[in-house]
Tab-separated table of C-alpha atoms in Angstrom:
chain	number	residue	atom	x	y	z
W	1	MET	CA	-78.043	-30.113	34.474
W	2	LEU	CA	-80.268	-32.333	36.766
W	3	THR	CA	-83.274	-31.045	34.845
W	4	PHE	CA	-81.654	-32.333	31.576
W	5	LYS	CA	-81.126	-35.706	33.270
W	6	ASP	CA	-84.709	-35.857	34.358
W	7	LEU	CA	-85.668	-35.320	30.704
W	8	GLY	CA	-83.601	-38.275	29.619
W	9	LYS	CA	-80.645	-36.198	28.332
W	10	THR	CA	-77.327	-37.698	29.263
W	11	LYS	CA	-74.980	-35.726	26.973
W	12	ILE	CA	-74.250	-32.066	27.215
W	13	CYS	CA	-72.002	-30.033	24.855
W	14	TYR	CA	-70.160	-27.116	26.402
W	15	PRO	CA	-68.499	-24.260	24.548
W	16	GLU	CA	-64.656	-24.185	24.563
W	17	PRO	CA	-62.380	-24.306	26.484
W	18	PRO	CA	-61.930	-27.984	27.406
W	19	ILE	CA	-63.639	-29.305	30.517
W	20	TYR	CA	-60.899	-30.408	32.959
W	21	SER	CA	-61.085	-33.725	34.806
W	22	GLU	CA	-62.298	-32.345	38.160
W	23	GLU	CA	-65.476	-30.852	36.514
W	24	ALA	CA	-66.006	-33.791	34.245
W	25	CYS	CA	-65.834	-36.238	37.010
W	26	TRP	CA	-68.511	-34.435	38.865
W	27	HIS	CA	-70.685	-34.679	35.733
W	28	SER	CA	-70.045	-38.369	35.458
W	29	GLN	CA	-71.133	-38.884	39.083
W	30	ILE	CA	-74.593	-37.728	38.211
W	31	GLY	CA	-74.626	-39.683	34.984
W	32	MET	CA	-73.938	-36.918	32.542
W	33	ASP	CA	-71.383	-37.073	29.720
W	34	SER	CA	-70.056	-33.605	29.066
W	35	PHE	CA	-67.765	-32.558	26.140
W	36	THR	CA	-66.876	-29.573	23.972
W	37	PRO	CA	-66.581	-29.364	20.115
W	38	LEU	CA	-62.859	-30.058	20.422
W	39	TRP	CA	-62.618	-32.165	23.499
W	40	SER	CA	-64.103	-35.059	25.555
W	41	LEU	CA	-63.225	-36.705	28.848
W	42	THR	CA	-62.025	-39.816	26.986
W	43	GLU	CA	-59.139	-37.649	25.642
W	44	SER	CA	-57.711	-36.659	29.040
W	45	SER	CA	-54.671	-38.869	28.529
W	46	LEU	CA	-54.648	-38.922	24.751
W	47	LEU	CA	-51.189	-37.287	24.436
W	48	ASP	CA	-49.694	-38.646	27.663
W	49	GLY	CA	-45.985	-39.216	27.031
W	50	LEU	CA	-45.767	-36.952	23.984
W	51	ARG	CA	-43.343	-34.004	24.237
W	52	ILE	CA	-44.532	-31.223	22.004
W	53	GLY	CA	-42.200	-28.386	21.028
W	54	ILE	CA	-43.707	-25.014	20.377
W	55	SER	CA	-42.049	-22.455	18.065
W	56	ILE	CA	-43.918	-19.201	18.188
W	57	SER	CA	-43.105	-15.496	18.262
W	58	ASP	CA	-44.496	-12.130	17.397
W	59	VAL	CA	-44.843	-10.905	13.889
W	60	PRO	CA	-44.687	-7.165	12.990
W	61	SER	CA	-47.959	-5.211	13.423
W	62	SER	CA	-47.638	-4.278	9.786
W	63	GLY	CA	-48.405	-7.897	8.984
W	64	PHE	CA	-52.178	-7.156	9.364
W	65	SER	CA	-52.296	-5.439	6.005
W	66	GLU	CA	-51.093	-8.587	4.338
W	67	ASN	CA	-52.527	-11.387	6.436
W	68	HIS	CA	-55.666	-9.630	7.809
W	69	ILE	CA	-55.111	-11.149	11.194
W	70	PRO	CA	-54.818	-8.996	14.397
W	71	GLU	CA	-51.730	-9.056	16.469
W	72	SER	CA	-53.669	-10.719	19.288
W	73	GLN	CA	-54.390	-13.774	17.197
W	74	SER	CA	-51.002	-15.357	17.907
W	75	ALA	CA	-51.426	-14.855	21.608
W	76	ARG	CA	-54.849	-16.331	21.483
W	77	PHE	CA	-53.484	-19.361	19.540
W	78	ALA	CA	-50.726	-19.826	22.183
W	79	GLN	CA	-53.293	-19.808	25.070
W	80	ASP	CA	-55.786	-22.122	23.288
W	81	LEU	CA	-53.178	-24.502	22.079
W	82	ALA	CA	-51.535	-24.808	25.499
W	83	ARG	CA	-55.019	-25.389	27.042
W	84	HIS	CA	-55.818	-28.182	24.662
W	85	LEU	CA	-52.471	-29.955	24.813
W	86	LEU	CA	-52.269	-29.753	28.589
W	87	ALA	CA	-55.768	-31.030	28.949
W	88	ARG	CA	-54.658	-34.122	27.015
W	89	SER	CA	-51.630	-34.609	29.236
W	90	ALA	CA	-49.024	-33.581	26.678
W	91	THR	CA	-45.738	-31.973	27.851
W	92	LEU	CA	-44.999	-28.564	26.264
W	93	VAL	CA	-41.362	-27.878	25.304
W	94	TYR	CA	-40.651	-24.195	24.753
W	95	GLY	CA	-37.562	-22.085	24.433
W	96	GLY	CA	-37.017	-18.401	25.277
W	97	ASP	CA	-39.338	-15.446	25.300
W	98	LEU	CA	-38.749	-14.694	29.062
W	99	ARG	CA	-40.933	-11.637	29.223
W	100	LYS	CA	-43.947	-10.640	31.161
W	101	ASP	CA	-46.969	-10.717	28.742
W	102	GLY	CA	-44.821	-12.840	26.416
W	103	PHE	CA	-45.814	-16.187	24.928
W	104	THR	CA	-44.220	-18.089	27.824
W	105	GLU	CA	-46.410	-16.333	30.252
W	106	PHE	CA	-49.624	-17.066	28.177
W	107	ILE	CA	-48.632	-20.802	28.179
W	108	LEU	CA	-47.850	-20.873	31.899
W	109	ASP	CA	-51.027	-19.209	32.927
W	110	GLU	CA	-52.874	-22.032	31.279
W	111	ALA	CA	-50.754	-24.550	33.135
W	112	VAL	CA	-51.518	-22.780	36.455
W	113	ALA	CA	-55.246	-22.949	35.786
W	114	LEU	CA	-54.959	-26.669	34.902
W	115	LYS	CA	-52.976	-27.480	38.078
W	116	SER	CA	-55.357	-25.621	40.312
W	117	ARG	CA	-58.414	-27.393	38.886
W	118	LEU	CA	-56.834	-30.798	39.043
W	119	ASN	CA	-54.875	-30.297	42.244
W	120	ALA	CA	-52.035	-32.206	40.519
W	121	ASP	CA	-48.333	-32.192	41.154
W	122	GLN	CA	-47.154	-33.039	37.677
W	123	ILE	CA	-45.198	-30.432	35.697
W	124	HIS	CA	-45.983	-30.470	31.975
W	125	VAL	CA	-44.174	-27.379	30.778
W	126	GLU	CA	-40.440	-27.142	30.102
W	127	ASN	CA	-38.788	-23.868	29.291
W	128	HIS	CA	-35.358	-24.290	27.679
W	129	LEU	CA	-32.991	-21.339	28.108
W	130	ALA	CA	-29.737	-20.693	26.263
W	131	TRP	CA	-26.792	-19.135	28.037
W	132	PRO	CA	-26.681	-16.218	28.856
W	133	ILE	CA	-30.492	-15.732	28.939
W	134	HIS	CA	-30.684	-17.625	32.218
W	135	LYS	CA	-28.124	-15.137	33.726
W	136	THR	CA	-30.482	-12.227	33.191
W	137	ASN	CA	-31.751	-9.642	35.715
W	138	MET	CA	-33.218	-10.411	39.108
W	139	GLU	CA	-36.800	-9.301	38.082
W	140	ILE	CA	-36.915	-12.142	35.539
W	141	VAL	CA	-35.400	-14.577	38.046
W	142	VAL	CA	-38.214	-13.723	40.441
W	143	TRP	CA	-40.852	-14.023	37.731
W	144	ARG	CA	-39.516	-17.472	36.773
W	145	ALA	CA	-39.685	-18.573	40.395
W	146	SER	CA	-43.338	-17.535	40.628
W	147	TYR	CA	-44.054	-20.339	38.031
W	148	SER	CA	-41.788	-22.965	39.435
W	149	GLY	CA	-44.851	-25.102	40.418
W	150	VAL	CA	-45.802	-25.610	36.718
W	151	MET	CA	-42.598	-25.032	34.841
W	152	LYS	CA	-39.398	-26.985	34.739
W	153	THR	CA	-36.527	-24.740	33.594
W	154	ILE	CA	-33.645	-26.312	31.510
W	155	GLU	CA	-30.562	-24.139	31.490
W	156	HIS	CA	-28.297	-24.997	28.646
W	157	SER	CA	-24.570	-24.652	28.860
W	158	ILE	CA	-22.202	-22.874	26.536
W	159	PRO	CA	-21.071	-24.869	23.451
W	160	ASP	CA	-17.564	-26.174	23.758
W	161	ASP	CA	-16.171	-24.186	20.807
W	162	ILE	CA	-16.712	-20.855	22.605
W	163	ALA	CA	-16.571	-21.939	26.302
W	164	CYS	CA	-13.121	-20.583	26.868
W	165	ALA	CA	-13.935	-17.208	25.280
W	166	VAL	CA	-16.574	-16.015	27.722
W	167	ASP	CA	-17.254	-15.503	31.409
W	168	ARG	CA	-19.936	-18.228	32.019
W	169	ASP	CA	-20.933	-16.658	35.385
W	170	ASN	CA	-22.143	-13.308	34.106
W	171	PHE	CA	-24.723	-12.083	31.696
W	172	LEU	CA	-23.306	-11.050	28.221
W	173	PRO	CA	-25.273	-8.430	26.349
W	174	PRO	CA	-25.566	-8.911	22.519
W	175	SER	CA	-23.992	-5.429	22.091
W	176	THR	CA	-21.050	-6.192	19.835
W	177	PRO	CA	-20.593	-8.429	16.705
W	178	GLN	CA	-18.483	-10.853	18.716
W	179	ASN	CA	-21.091	-11.009	21.480
W	180	LYS	CA	-23.775	-11.555	18.998
W	181	TYR	CA	-21.849	-14.461	17.580
W	182	PHE	CA	-21.639	-16.042	21.061
W	183	TRP	CA	-25.410	-15.536	21.413
W	184	SER	CA	-25.977	-17.193	18.055
W	185	ARG	CA	-23.956	-20.238	18.989
W	186	CYS	CA	-25.667	-20.671	22.331
W	187	LEU	CA	-29.155	-20.306	20.828
W	188	THR	CA	-28.322	-22.844	18.186
W	189	GLU	CA	-27.059	-25.355	20.882
W	190	MET	CA	-30.249	-24.775	22.956
W	191	ARG	CA	-32.427	-25.378	19.846
W	192	LEU	CA	-30.613	-28.509	18.791
W	193	LYS	CA	-31.035	-30.139	22.266
W	194	SER	CA	-34.577	-29.053	23.006
W	195	ILE	CA	-35.808	-30.247	19.528
W	196	ASP	CA	-33.925	-33.482	19.972
W	197	SER	CA	-35.853	-34.113	23.158
W	198	SER	CA	-39.299	-33.571	21.686
W	199	HIS	CA	-41.550	-35.753	19.490
W	200	ALA	CA	-43.094	-33.094	17.344
W	201	ARG	CA	-43.078	-29.296	16.721
W	202	ILE	CA	-45.865	-26.725	16.279
W	203	CYS	CA	-44.804	-23.552	14.487
W	204	VAL	CA	-46.499	-20.191	14.112
W	205	GLY	CA	-45.509	-16.600	13.276
W	206	GLY	CA	-41.816	-15.809	13.826
W	207	LYS	CA	-39.708	-12.670	13.586
W	208	LEU	CA	-38.006	-11.956	10.249
W	209	PHE	CA	-35.719	-9.292	11.772
W	210	GLY	CA	-34.611	-8.063	15.189
W	211	TYR	CA	-33.497	-11.529	16.488
W	212	ASN	CA	-30.375	-12.553	18.294
W	213	GLY	CA	-29.411	-15.872	16.584
W	214	LYS	CA	-27.722	-16.841	13.386
W	215	MET	CA	-30.990	-16.592	11.543
W	216	PRO	CA	-34.731	-15.936	12.409
W	217	GLY	CA	-35.227	-18.275	15.404
W	218	VAL	CA	-38.450	-19.962	14.176
W	219	LEU	CA	-36.707	-20.591	10.808
W	220	GLU	CA	-33.766	-22.250	12.489
W	221	GLU	CA	-36.038	-24.392	14.646
W	222	ILE	CA	-37.974	-25.597	11.632
W	223	LEU	CA	-34.793	-26.422	9.747
W	224	ILE	CA	-33.461	-28.363	12.753
W	225	ALA	CA	-36.784	-30.256	13.096
W	226	ILE	CA	-36.730	-31.169	9.365
W	227	ASP	CA	-33.116	-32.315	9.591
W	228	LYS	CA	-34.056	-34.480	12.578
W	229	ASN	CA	-37.182	-35.787	10.791
W	230	LYS	CA	-39.477	-34.504	13.502
W	231	PRO	CA	-43.215	-34.055	12.663
W	232	ILE	CA	-43.850	-30.287	12.200
W	233	TYR	CA	-47.169	-28.416	12.095
W	234	LEU	CA	-46.972	-25.174	10.120
W	235	MET	CA	-49.695	-22.347	10.521
W	236	GLY	CA	-48.940	-20.198	7.475
W	237	ALA	CA	-51.958	-17.824	7.754
W	238	PHE	CA	-50.521	-16.139	10.817
W	239	GLY	CA	-47.700	-14.653	8.697
W	240	GLY	CA	-44.033	-14.183	9.825
W	241	VAL	CA	-41.332	-16.776	9.108
W	242	VAL	CA	-43.869	-19.635	8.987
W	243	GLY	CA	-46.095	-17.736	6.554
W	244	ASP	CA	-43.168	-17.239	4.143
W	245	ILE	CA	-42.033	-20.923	4.498
W	246	CYS	CA	-45.658	-22.055	3.654
W	247	LYS	CA	-45.470	-19.890	0.504
W	248	ALA	CA	-42.340	-21.693	-0.526
W	249	LEU	CA	-43.864	-25.051	0.253
W	250	ARG	CA	-46.972	-24.309	-1.812
W	251	GLY	CA	-44.868	-23.470	-4.914
W	252	LYS	CA	-45.260	-19.656	-4.770
W	253	ALA	CA	-42.394	-17.257	-5.565
W	254	TYR	CA	-39.635	-17.765	-3.017
W	255	PRO	CA	-39.958	-14.995	-0.363
W	256	ASP	CA	-37.251	-12.303	-0.391
W	257	ALA	CA	-37.271	-12.282	3.418
W	258	LEU	CA	-35.681	-15.760	3.444
W	259	THR	CA	-32.673	-14.687	1.345
W	260	GLU	CA	-29.329	-13.403	2.699
W	261	THR	CA	-29.561	-10.149	0.898
W	262	TRP	CA	-32.851	-9.301	2.581
W	263	GLN	CA	-31.634	-10.281	5.936
W	264	LEU	CA	-28.377	-8.273	5.655
W	265	THR	CA	-30.455	-5.218	4.615
W	266	HIS	CA	-32.993	-5.500	7.448
W	267	ASN	CA	-30.810	-6.410	10.383
W	268	ASP	CA	-28.311	-3.992	11.855
W	269	GLY	CA	-24.979	-5.686	12.479
W	270	TYR	CA	-25.916	-8.762	10.614
W	271	VAL	CA	-23.118	-8.327	8.085
W	272	ASP	CA	-20.552	-8.377	10.817
W	273	LEU	CA	-22.118	-11.384	12.502
W	274	GLN	CA	-22.133	-13.439	9.236
W	275	GLU	CA	-18.565	-12.475	8.603
W	276	ILE	CA	-17.406	-13.756	12.070
W	277	ALA	CA	-19.555	-16.861	11.841
W	278	ARG	CA	-18.278	-17.634	8.410
W	279	THR	CA	-14.657	-17.782	9.666
W	280	HIS	CA	-15.847	-20.615	11.971
W	281	ASP	CA	-18.126	-22.252	9.364
W	282	MET	CA	-21.107	-21.452	11.652
W	283	HIS	CA	-22.866	-18.842	9.396
W	284	ALA	CA	-26.369	-18.988	8.053
W	285	ASP	CA	-26.278	-20.531	4.577
W	286	TYR	CA	-29.364	-19.128	2.863
W	287	ASP	CA	-28.686	-20.989	-0.418
W	288	ALA	CA	-28.873	-24.246	1.600
W	289	VAL	CA	-32.027	-22.941	3.353
W	290	LYS	CA	-33.682	-22.385	-0.073
W	291	THR	CA	-32.609	-25.810	-1.282
W	292	THR	CA	-34.092	-27.458	1.736
W	293	LEU	CA	-37.473	-25.635	1.590
W	294	VAL	CA	-38.123	-25.825	-2.085
W	295	ASN	CA	-37.367	-29.583	-2.200
W	296	ILE	CA	-39.678	-30.512	0.697
W	297	ASN	CA	-42.234	-33.048	-0.272
W	298	VAL	CA	-45.550	-31.937	1.237
W	299	PRO	CA	-47.299	-35.385	1.136
W	300	ILE	CA	-44.323	-36.807	3.143
W	301	LEU	CA	-44.392	-33.755	5.537
W	302	ALA	CA	-48.092	-34.399	6.040
W	303	ALA	CA	-47.706	-38.185	6.585
W	304	THR	CA	-44.900	-37.595	9.058
W	305	ALA	CA	-47.261	-35.277	11.046
W	306	GLY	CA	-50.021	-37.874	11.016
W	307	LEU	CA	-52.263	-36.003	8.563
W	308	GLU	CA	-53.595	-36.430	5.026
W	309	GLU	CA	-52.018	-34.126	2.481
W	310	GLU	CA	-55.253	-32.130	2.050
W	311	SER	CA	-55.590	-31.622	5.804
W	312	TYR	CA	-51.950	-30.461	6.085
W	313	ILE	CA	-52.433	-27.938	3.285
W	314	ARG	CA	-55.534	-26.660	5.004
W	315	LEU	CA	-53.429	-26.290	8.251
W	316	MET	CA	-50.881	-24.148	6.325
W	317	GLU	CA	-53.745	-21.949	5.022
W	318	THR	CA	-56.457	-21.500	7.646
W	319	PRO	CA	-56.582	-18.389	9.894
W	320	PHE	CA	-59.072	-19.984	12.277
W	321	VAL	CA	-57.575	-20.875	15.647
W	322	ASP	CA	-60.136	-23.681	16.383
W	323	GLU	CA	-59.611	-25.303	13.009
W	324	CYS	CA	-55.816	-25.207	13.492
W	325	ILE	CA	-56.133	-26.860	16.928
W	326	HIS	CA	-58.476	-29.530	15.550
W	327	LEU	CA	-56.042	-30.488	12.774
W	328	ILE	CA	-53.053	-30.480	15.128
W	329	ILE	CA	-54.760	-32.740	17.679
W	330	GLN	CA	-55.875	-35.052	14.903
W	331	GLY	CA	-52.349	-35.421	13.694
W	332	LEU	CA	-50.865	-35.735	17.253
W	333	LYS	CA	-53.521	-38.389	18.028
W	334	ASN	CA	-52.361	-40.482	15.133
W	335	LEU	CA	-48.664	-39.987	16.178
W	336	SER	CA	-49.504	-41.032	19.772
W	337	SER	CA	-51.272	-44.135	18.514
W	338	LYS	CA	-48.208	-45.098	16.370
W	339	MET	CA	-45.845	-44.442	19.310
W	340	VAL	CA	-47.867	-46.742	21.593
W	341	LYS	CA	-47.852	-49.485	19.076
W	342	LYS	CA	-44.130	-49.133	18.660
W	343	GLU	CA	-43.477	-49.311	22.325
W	344	ARG	CA	-45.739	-52.358	22.662
W	345	ALA	CA	-43.908	-54.073	19.819
W	346	GLY	CA	-40.640	-53.368	21.476
W	347	SER	CA	-41.591	-54.710	24.931
C-alpha cells in the first residue's frame, strides 16, 4: 500500500466485504482512501438510527428447478446483507429461527465479526421471540446466551385473548389443533409489535408450507408491513413466498400457493386450525390476501421504499446478491435522508 502511495495513488478499491472502521482508519492515517464496490468509509453511519426488519426463511430444495438458484443463496444473502447493514450502523430486527446454522446464526456471526473489529459495545441486532419459543430447551437458551454480547432478545408476551387458556411458564408444543391456534396467535402478536418498531422491511424466500402460524410467516409479515405503510424490499428471484408475491405484483397469474385451497391441501392439520381460528375471527382470509396483493400499486410501493419504479422491479427480478444489496442500500439511503430532514424540521 505504501508503494501505491509513493506512486501517487491515494485511492484503493478492495473486493467485498465492506472494510470496517478499524482498518479504514489505519488506511486514512497513511493518506489512503479505501473502499469497495458497494461501500466506502463515508457510509459508516449512513443508516444510523434506522431499524431494519428482516423477513427471510428457507425455501424447499425443489425450488432450484424453477428458480435456478442454489439453496445456499439465501444464506449468502442473509450474511452479506447483515454485513452491509451493520457496517452502516443500522439496527437489524429479526424474529424467530432459533436454530444452529439457521438464518439468525448467520446474521449474528456477522455482528460478532463487526464487534471484534471495532471493539464496540453497541448492540445492533434484535431477535424478537414469540411465546412459547422463548421457553424452549436449555440447549437453545445456552446458544442464545453465547451471543448476548451482540444480540438483544425481546421476549413477547401472550396475547390477552388467550392468556388465561395456557400455562405461561412452560413450553407448549404445537402438537394439537388448539395448541397450533395458540402458537398462531402468539406469532401474529410478535410480528405486529416487531414490525411496528421498525422503519422498513427486507423480504426474501419464505416457506409456503410447514409453518406454525396462521399463514406462511413471511406472507403475514409482508401483509402487516403493507397495512402499516412500512417500506418493503422484495427479492422475488429467490423463490418461496416472496417469489409468488412478486409474480402477483407483476401481473402474472395469481399463484395457487397463496390460496386457501392450496394451503389446506399442503399443510397437515391446517383445516382444523382454520376452523378454530374462524370461531374467534382470527383465521387467515386468503380472499382478502389476494385483494390486497393484486391491488398494490408498484410505483407507490417503490416510492415508499425510496426507489424508482424501474429499480424496484429490478429488485424483484434479479438473482444477483450484490445487485440486490446495492438497490436496497440505495433505497434505505434515501429513506434515511428523508428521516433526518423530518427530524430536523420537527426540532
